[in-house]
Amino acid sequence: MLRGAFIVIEGLDRSGKSTQAAMLVSRLEGANVPVKLQKFPDRTTPIGKMIDAYLRSESDLDDHTIHLLFSANRWELAAQLEETLKAGITVLCDRYAFSGIAFSASKGLPYEWCRAPDRSLPAPDLTIFLDIAPEKAMERGGYGDERYEKEEMQRKVRELFRRMEEEITKDTHGVVGAWTTIDASQDKEAVAQDIWQVVEPLTDGCSNVIRRLWQQSPIP
Ligand code: Z5A
Ligand code: MG
C-alpha cells in the first residue's frame, strides 16, 4: 500500500491558508482521498496552550523560548503524523516549520539557529506557499490583535519566506520536498484551482519513504 502524501500550506497572515486548507480537504474527500488536517500551532496540547497564551499576549516569553515551544509543538505530533501517512492517509498541514523560521528570524534571531530545532522532522512532499502583499492581505478585514499581526513584521516574514524558497529551489540545505508559490491575491476559487493542479498528482499516494527535514538520510 502507498503511504499518504504530506502537504503543507504556508503563507503570511490573512493569505487564506485556513480557507484553502478547508476547501482542499473537501475536494480531496470528494475524490475519495482519505485526508487529515493538522493545524500548527496546535493550540489544544499543553505546549499549544502556552503558545496560545503567548500569542494572545496573556503571557510573556523570551524569543528563544517561544521559538522552541513552536518547534516542540510539531515534535510532539510528529510520530502521530508519520503513522497517519504510513496508514495511507494524506496529511495537510496549515503552517509548519517554515512559519517557525520566518516569524522568529524576523524578530532578529539568527536564521540558522531558528532552523536547527526543526531539523529531522518529517519532510513534506509538497509545500504550497500562498504569496500576497501585506497591504493586500490587510484589506481582508485588517490584522487581528495577536502578536505578529503588524504590517512591518509581515513584510520581514515575507522576505524570509522568499529566502527559504530560493534556498529550497537551489536545494542548498538538503531535503525539504517540493515548493510551489501561488498568487494568493486571486479570488478563492482561482487560488483553489492553482492548488489542485499541484496536489492532484499526489492523490494516488507516495511510494518513496518519508524523508527528514534538512537531512539527507531517510526515516528507516
Ligand atoms: N507562528 C510562529 O511564530 N511560529 C510557528 O512555528 C508557527 C506559527 C507554526 C498564529 O498562527 C501565529 O503563529 C502566526 C504565525 C505564528 N502569527 N501571525 N501572523 P495561526 O496560523 O494560528 O494564525 P491565524 O490567526 O490562523 O492566521 P491566519 O489569519 O492564518 O490567516 P489565514 O488562515 O491565512 O487566512 P484565512 O483565515 O483563511 O482568511 C482570512 C480572511 O480572508 C477571511 O475573512 C477569509 O474569508 C478571507 N479570504 C481568504 N481567502 C480570500 C481570497 N482569496 N480573497 C478574499 N478574501 C479571502
Ligand atoms: Mg489560519
mmCIF file of C-alpha atoms and ligand atoms in Angstrom:
data_model
loop_
_atom_site.group_PDB
_atom_site.id
_atom_site.type_symbol
_atom_site.label_atom_id
_atom_site.label_comp_id
_atom_site.label_asym_id
_atom_site.label_seq_id
_atom_site.Cartn_x
_atom_site.Cartn_y
_atom_site.Cartn_z
ATOM 1 C CA MET A 1 0.000 0.000 0.000
ATOM 2 C CA LEU A 2 1.217 3.514 -0.821
ATOM 3 C CA ARG A 3 1.623 5.992 2.003
ATOM 4 C CA GLY A 4 -0.328 9.242 2.125
ATOM 5 C CA ALA A 5 1.154 12.466 0.761
ATOM 6 C CA PHE A 6 2.386 15.094 3.183
ATOM 7 C CA ILE A 7 1.265 18.539 2.028
ATOM 8 C CA VAL A 8 1.949 21.849 3.804
ATOM 9 C CA ILE A 9 0.224 25.177 3.224
ATOM 10 C CA GLU A 10 2.308 28.202 4.259
ATOM 11 C CA GLY A 11 1.878 31.924 3.874
ATOM 12 C CA LEU A 12 1.506 35.280 5.523
ATOM 13 C CA ASP A 13 -1.289 36.188 7.854
ATOM 14 C CA ARG A 14 -4.650 36.519 6.019
ATOM 15 C CA SER A 15 -3.232 34.914 2.874
ATOM 16 C CA GLY A 16 -6.104 32.406 3.034
ATOM 17 C CA LYS A 17 -4.296 29.317 4.363
ATOM 18 C CA SER A 18 -7.146 28.085 6.548
ATOM 19 C CA THR A 19 -9.732 28.879 3.862
ATOM 20 C CA GLN A 20 -7.754 26.945 1.236
ATOM 21 C CA ALA A 21 -6.961 24.089 3.624
ATOM 22 C CA ALA A 22 -10.696 23.593 4.253
ATOM 23 C CA MET A 23 -11.503 23.780 0.522
ATOM 24 C CA LEU A 24 -8.732 21.289 -0.287
ATOM 25 C CA VAL A 25 -9.934 18.838 2.369
ATOM 26 C CA SER A 26 -13.436 18.932 0.806
ATOM 27 C CA ARG A 27 -12.027 18.422 -2.661
ATOM 28 C CA LEU A 28 -9.830 15.501 -1.570
ATOM 29 C CA GLU A 29 -12.700 13.871 0.308
ATOM 30 C CA GLY A 30 -14.865 14.355 -2.780
ATOM 31 C CA ALA A 31 -12.213 12.467 -4.749
ATOM 32 C CA ASN A 32 -12.241 9.669 -2.122
ATOM 33 C CA VAL A 33 -8.753 10.532 -0.888
ATOM 34 C CA PRO A 34 -8.536 9.985 2.887
ATOM 35 C CA VAL A 35 -7.102 13.144 4.452
ATOM 36 C CA LYS A 36 -6.281 14.540 7.875
ATOM 37 C CA LEU A 37 -5.994 18.275 8.515
ATOM 38 C CA GLN A 38 -3.390 19.359 11.079
ATOM 39 C CA LYS A 39 -3.017 22.991 12.129
ATOM 40 C CA PHE A 40 0.192 24.434 13.587
ATOM 41 C CA PRO A 41 0.323 25.760 16.181
ATOM 42 C CA ASP A 42 -1.982 23.063 17.549
ATOM 43 C CA ARG A 43 -3.338 25.087 20.455
ATOM 44 C CA THR A 44 -5.074 22.092 22.094
ATOM 45 C CA THR A 45 -1.988 20.384 23.596
ATOM 46 C CA PRO A 46 -0.319 21.572 26.847
ATOM 47 C CA ILE A 47 2.507 23.145 24.807
ATOM 48 C CA GLY A 48 -0.064 24.566 22.381
ATOM 49 C CA LYS A 49 -1.878 26.230 25.285
ATOM 50 C CA MET A 50 1.354 28.019 26.292
ATOM 51 C CA ILE A 51 1.772 29.198 22.699
ATOM 52 C CA ASP A 52 -1.833 30.385 22.599
ATOM 53 C CA ALA A 53 -1.405 32.420 25.797
ATOM 54 C CA TYR A 54 1.746 33.993 24.350
ATOM 55 C CA LEU A 55 0.113 34.880 21.018
ATOM 56 C CA ARG A 56 -2.813 36.483 22.812
ATOM 57 C CA SER A 57 -0.309 38.457 24.978
ATOM 58 C CA GLU A 58 -1.552 36.787 28.145
ATOM 59 C CA SER A 59 1.995 35.659 28.881
ATOM 60 C CA ASP A 60 5.437 36.939 28.004
ATOM 61 C CA LEU A 61 8.232 34.633 26.889
ATOM 62 C CA ASP A 62 11.805 35.117 25.746
ATOM 63 C CA ASP A 63 12.063 34.917 21.914
ATOM 64 C CA HIS A 64 14.200 31.744 22.065
ATOM 65 C CA THR A 65 11.753 30.072 24.440
ATOM 66 C CA ILE A 66 8.684 30.657 22.281
ATOM 67 C CA HIS A 67 10.590 29.528 19.192
ATOM 68 C CA LEU A 68 11.459 26.217 20.854
ATOM 69 C CA LEU A 69 7.859 25.780 22.024
ATOM 70 C CA PHE A 70 6.564 26.176 18.447
ATOM 71 C CA SER A 71 9.069 23.510 17.366
ATOM 72 C CA ALA A 72 8.218 21.258 20.334
ATOM 73 C CA ASN A 73 4.558 21.532 19.312
ATOM 74 C CA ARG A 74 5.500 19.976 15.942
ATOM 75 C CA TRP A 75 7.705 17.327 17.540
ATOM 76 C CA GLU A 76 5.008 16.219 19.965
ATOM 77 C CA LEU A 77 2.753 15.465 16.974
ATOM 78 C CA ALA A 78 5.432 14.165 14.581
ATOM 79 C CA ALA A 79 5.137 10.457 15.417
ATOM 80 C CA GLN A 80 1.359 10.579 15.016
ATOM 81 C CA LEU A 81 1.772 12.437 11.715
ATOM 82 C CA GLU A 82 4.126 9.733 10.402
ATOM 83 C CA GLU A 83 1.750 6.982 11.487
ATOM 84 C CA THR A 84 -1.104 8.691 9.654
ATOM 85 C CA LEU A 85 0.968 8.911 6.465
ATOM 86 C CA LYS A 86 2.016 5.269 6.744
ATOM 87 C CA ALA A 87 -1.655 4.300 7.142
ATOM 88 C CA GLY A 88 -2.219 5.683 3.632
ATOM 89 C CA ILE A 89 -3.844 8.929 4.768
ATOM 90 C CA THR A 90 -2.842 12.246 3.211
ATOM 91 C CA VAL A 91 -1.820 14.843 5.811
ATOM 92 C CA LEU A 92 -2.482 18.508 5.146
ATOM 93 C CA CYS A 93 -0.727 20.945 7.487
ATOM 94 C CA ASP A 94 -1.903 24.525 7.913
ATOM 95 C CA ARG A 95 1.567 26.070 8.631
ATOM 96 C CA TYR A 96 4.698 24.050 9.544
ATOM 97 C CA ALA A 97 8.400 24.579 10.277
ATOM 98 C CA PHE A 98 8.781 27.301 7.631
ATOM 99 C CA SER A 99 6.488 29.619 9.621
ATOM 100 C CA GLY A 100 8.613 28.839 12.663
ATOM 101 C CA ILE A 101 11.776 30.075 10.961
ATOM 102 C CA ALA A 102 10.188 33.052 9.202
ATOM 103 C CA PHE A 103 8.495 34.521 12.271
ATOM 104 C CA SER A 104 11.347 34.022 14.755
ATOM 105 C CA ALA A 105 14.096 35.144 12.356
ATOM 106 C CA SER A 106 12.064 38.255 11.535
ATOM 107 C CA LYS A 107 12.376 39.188 15.223
ATOM 108 C CA GLY A 108 16.175 39.106 14.874
ATOM 109 C CA LEU A 109 17.093 35.566 15.964
ATOM 110 C CA PRO A 110 19.821 34.008 13.776
ATOM 111 C CA TYR A 111 18.343 32.160 10.800
ATOM 112 C CA GLU A 112 20.459 29.013 11.252
ATOM 113 C CA TRP A 113 19.623 28.876 14.953
ATOM 114 C CA CYS A 114 15.921 29.076 14.081
ATOM 115 C CA ARG A 115 16.184 26.215 11.594
ATOM 116 C CA ALA A 116 18.038 23.805 13.905
ATOM 117 C CA PRO A 117 15.257 22.507 16.203
ATOM 118 C CA ASP A 118 13.032 21.507 13.260
ATOM 119 C CA ARG A 119 15.769 19.515 11.549
ATOM 120 C CA SER A 120 14.754 15.815 11.172
ATOM 121 C CA LEU A 121 11.009 16.416 11.408
ATOM 122 C CA PRO A 122 9.046 14.576 8.685
ATOM 123 C CA ALA A 123 9.672 16.495 5.436
ATOM 124 C CA PRO A 124 6.641 17.494 3.372
ATOM 125 C CA ASP A 125 6.319 16.118 -0.145
ATOM 126 C CA LEU A 126 4.962 19.489 -1.209
ATOM 127 C CA THR A 127 4.857 22.943 0.372
ATOM 128 C CA ILE A 128 2.376 25.397 -1.102
ATOM 129 C CA PHE A 129 3.285 28.995 -0.304
ATOM 130 C CA LEU A 130 0.378 31.416 -0.585
ATOM 131 C CA ASP A 131 2.012 34.699 -1.516
ATOM 132 C CA ILE A 132 0.303 38.042 -1.018
ATOM 133 C CA ALA A 133 1.488 41.606 -0.427
ATOM 134 C CA PRO A 134 0.950 42.534 3.249
ATOM 135 C CA GLU A 135 -1.060 45.638 2.300
ATOM 136 C CA LYS A 136 -3.377 43.498 0.175
ATOM 137 C CA ALA A 137 -3.748 40.963 2.993
ATOM 138 C CA MET A 138 -4.657 43.789 5.358
ATOM 139 C CA GLU A 139 -7.621 44.686 3.177
ATOM 140 C CA ARG A 140 -9.134 41.343 4.213
ATOM 141 C CA GLY A 141 -10.595 42.764 7.395
ATOM 142 C CA GLY A 142 -7.267 44.046 8.750
ATOM 143 C CA TYR A 143 -4.965 42.165 11.071
ATOM 144 C CA GLY A 144 -6.248 40.992 14.432
ATOM 145 C CA ASP A 145 -4.976 41.664 17.934
ATOM 146 C CA GLU A 146 -2.457 38.854 18.209
ATOM 147 C CA ARG A 147 1.268 39.401 18.350
ATOM 148 C CA TYR A 148 2.964 39.486 14.919
ATOM 149 C CA GLU A 149 -0.159 40.818 13.207
ATOM 150 C CA LYS A 150 1.565 44.038 12.179
ATOM 151 C CA GLU A 151 2.360 45.128 8.639
ATOM 152 C CA GLU A 152 6.097 45.717 9.257
ATOM 153 C CA MET A 153 6.508 42.252 10.785
ATOM 154 C CA GLN A 154 4.597 40.634 7.894
ATOM 155 C CA ARG A 155 6.906 42.398 5.437
ATOM 156 C CA LYS A 156 10.010 40.878 7.079
ATOM 157 C CA VAL A 157 8.312 37.484 7.253
ATOM 158 C CA ARG A 158 7.621 37.616 3.509
ATOM 159 C CA GLU A 159 11.306 38.307 2.824
ATOM 160 C CA LEU A 160 12.281 35.276 4.923
ATOM 161 C CA PHE A 161 9.822 33.011 3.126
ATOM 162 C CA ARG A 162 11.383 34.220 -0.136
ATOM 163 C CA ARG A 163 14.843 33.338 1.174
ATOM 164 C CA MET A 164 13.633 29.830 2.056
ATOM 165 C CA GLU A 165 12.038 29.416 -1.360
ATOM 166 C CA GLU A 166 15.307 30.399 -3.040
ATOM 167 C CA GLU A 167 17.369 28.001 -0.925
ATOM 168 C CA ILE A 168 14.890 25.164 -1.337
ATOM 169 C CA THR A 169 14.713 25.657 -5.088
ATOM 170 C CA LYS A 170 18.511 25.537 -5.233
ATOM 171 C CA ASP A 171 18.459 22.661 -2.718
ATOM 172 C CA THR A 172 21.141 24.378 -0.644
ATOM 173 C CA HIS A 173 20.168 22.656 2.570
ATOM 174 C CA GLY A 174 19.196 19.122 1.600
ATOM 175 C CA VAL A 175 15.773 17.565 1.844
ATOM 176 C CA VAL A 176 12.764 19.822 2.045
ATOM 177 C CA GLY A 177 10.482 18.420 -0.664
ATOM 178 C CA ALA A 178 8.963 20.438 -3.484
ATOM 179 C CA TRP A 179 7.981 24.091 -3.010
ATOM 180 C CA THR A 180 5.435 25.951 -5.090
ATOM 181 C CA THR A 181 4.394 29.585 -4.775
ATOM 182 C CA ILE A 182 0.838 30.564 -5.648
ATOM 183 C CA ASP A 183 -0.610 34.058 -6.095
ATOM 184 C CA ALA A 184 -2.954 34.306 -3.104
ATOM 185 C CA SER A 185 -4.353 37.696 -4.133
ATOM 186 C CA GLN A 186 -6.657 35.972 -6.655
ATOM 187 C CA ASP A 187 -10.225 35.068 -5.713
ATOM 188 C CA LYS A 188 -10.709 31.951 -3.565
ATOM 189 C CA GLU A 189 -11.762 29.678 -6.431
ATOM 190 C CA ALA A 190 -8.790 30.670 -8.619
ATOM 191 C CA VAL A 191 -6.364 30.002 -5.750
ATOM 192 C CA ALA A 192 -8.082 26.647 -5.095
ATOM 193 C CA GLN A 193 -7.729 25.720 -8.760
ATOM 194 C CA ASP A 194 -3.986 26.530 -8.755
ATOM 195 C CA ILE A 195 -3.585 24.443 -5.609
ATOM 196 C CA TRP A 196 -5.469 21.495 -7.102
ATOM 197 C CA GLN A 197 -3.154 21.453 -10.116
ATOM 198 C CA VAL A 198 -0.141 20.736 -7.887
ATOM 199 C CA VAL A 199 -1.969 18.472 -5.430
ATOM 200 C CA GLU A 200 -3.810 16.220 -7.879
ATOM 201 C CA PRO A 201 -0.646 14.314 -8.940
ATOM 202 C CA LEU A 202 -0.173 13.321 -5.272
ATOM 203 C CA THR A 203 -3.667 11.952 -4.721
ATOM 204 C CA ASP A 204 -2.692 8.373 -5.597
ATOM 205 C CA GLY A 205 -0.271 8.386 -2.649
ATOM 206 C CA CYS A 206 3.521 8.247 -2.466
ATOM 207 C CA SER A 207 5.793 5.231 -2.885
ATOM 208 C CA ASN A 208 9.003 6.833 -1.587
ATOM 209 C CA VAL A 209 9.972 6.721 2.100
ATOM 210 C CA ILE A 210 9.209 9.704 4.298
ATOM 211 C CA ARG A 211 12.234 11.969 4.314
ATOM 212 C CA ARG A 212 13.538 14.075 7.183
ATOM 213 C CA LEU A 213 13.586 17.841 7.018
ATOM 214 C CA TRP A 214 17.024 19.317 6.223
ATOM 215 C CA GLN A 215 18.674 15.928 6.490
ATOM 216 C CA GLN A 216 19.914 13.630 3.743
ATOM 217 C CA SER A 217 19.163 10.191 5.213
ATOM 218 C CA PRO A 218 15.527 8.978 5.107
ATOM 219 C CA ILE A 219 13.456 7.715 8.031
ATOM 220 C CA PRO A 220 14.099 3.922 8.289
HETATM 221 N N1 Z5A B 1 3.789 31.077 14.189
HETATM 222 C C1 Z5A B 1 5.112 31.170 14.614
HETATM 223 O O1 Z5A B 1 5.570 32.243 15.002
HETATM 224 N N2 Z5A B 1 5.896 30.062 14.612
HETATM 225 C C2 Z5A B 1 5.433 28.848 14.191
HETATM 226 O O2 Z5A B 1 6.187 27.862 14.222
HETATM 227 C C3 Z5A B 1 4.059 28.765 13.732
HETATM 228 C C4 Z5A B 1 3.290 29.886 13.744
HETATM 229 C C5 Z5A B 1 3.514 27.440 13.261
HETATM 230 C C6 Z5A B 1 -0.634 32.179 14.702
HETATM 231 O O3 Z5A B 1 -0.760 31.319 13.591
HETATM 232 C C7 Z5A B 1 0.718 32.834 14.676
HETATM 233 O O4 Z5A B 1 1.741 31.887 14.969
HETATM 234 C C8 Z5A B 1 1.083 33.429 13.352
HETATM 235 C C9 Z5A B 1 2.415 32.803 12.974
HETATM 236 C C10 Z5A B 1 2.920 32.258 14.263
HETATM 237 N N3 Z5A B 1 1.226 34.837 13.547
HETATM 238 N N4 Z5A B 1 0.955 35.665 12.694
HETATM 239 N N5 Z5A B 1 0.744 36.412 11.928
HETATM 240 P P1 Z5A B 1 -2.183 30.919 13.061
HETATM 241 O O5 Z5A B 1 -1.975 30.047 11.878
HETATM 242 O O6 Z5A B 1 -2.983 30.413 14.217
HETATM 243 O O7 Z5A B 1 -2.744 32.318 12.586
HETATM 244 P P2 Z5A B 1 -4.168 32.640 12.120
HETATM 245 O O8 Z5A B 1 -4.748 33.562 13.088
HETATM 246 O O9 Z5A B 1 -4.922 31.425 11.708
HETATM 247 O O10 Z5A B 1 -3.710 33.487 10.837
HETATM 248 P P3 Z5A B 1 -4.308 33.417 9.591
HETATM 249 O O11 Z5A B 1 -5.091 34.542 9.951
HETATM 250 O O12 Z5A B 1 -3.792 32.077 9.453
HETATM 251 O O13 Z5A B 1 -4.767 33.617 8.208
HETATM 252 P P4 Z5A B 1 -5.140 32.570 7.063
HETATM 253 O O14 Z5A B 1 -5.519 31.249 7.606
HETATM 254 O O15 Z5A B 1 -4.033 32.600 6.117
HETATM 255 O O16 Z5A B 1 -6.397 33.227 6.402
HETATM 256 P P5 Z5A B 1 -7.939 32.792 6.431
HETATM 257 O O17 Z5A B 1 -8.414 32.683 7.841
HETATM 258 O O18 Z5A B 1 -8.173 31.665 5.511
HETATM 259 O O19 Z5A B 1 -8.559 34.073 5.717
HETATM 260 C C11 Z5A B 1 -8.507 35.375 6.316
HETATM 261 C C12 Z5A B 1 -9.687 36.230 5.804
HETATM 262 O O20 Z5A B 1 -9.549 36.462 4.403
HETATM 263 C C13 Z5A B 1 -11.062 35.562 5.972
HETATM 264 O O21 Z5A B 1 -12.001 36.547 6.243
HETATM 265 C C14 Z5A B 1 -11.319 34.941 4.589
HETATM 266 O O22 Z5A B 1 -12.682 34.792 4.304
HETATM 267 C C15 Z5A B 1 -10.646 35.943 3.681
HETATM 268 N N6 Z5A B 1 -10.124 35.343 2.450
HETATM 269 C C16 Z5A B 1 -9.485 34.156 2.302
HETATM 270 N N7 Z5A B 1 -9.124 33.953 1.033
HETATM 271 C C17 Z5A B 1 -9.532 35.043 0.331
HETATM 272 C C18 Z5A B 1 -9.441 35.434 -1.052
HETATM 273 N N8 Z5A B 1 -8.836 34.660 -1.966
HETATM 274 N N9 Z5A B 1 -9.956 36.625 -1.409
HETATM 275 C C19 Z5A B 1 -10.539 37.434 -0.481
HETATM 276 N N10 Z5A B 1 -10.676 37.129 0.844
HETATM 277 C C20 Z5A B 1 -10.172 35.949 1.232
HETATM 278 MG MG MG B 2 -5.414 30.462 9.570
#
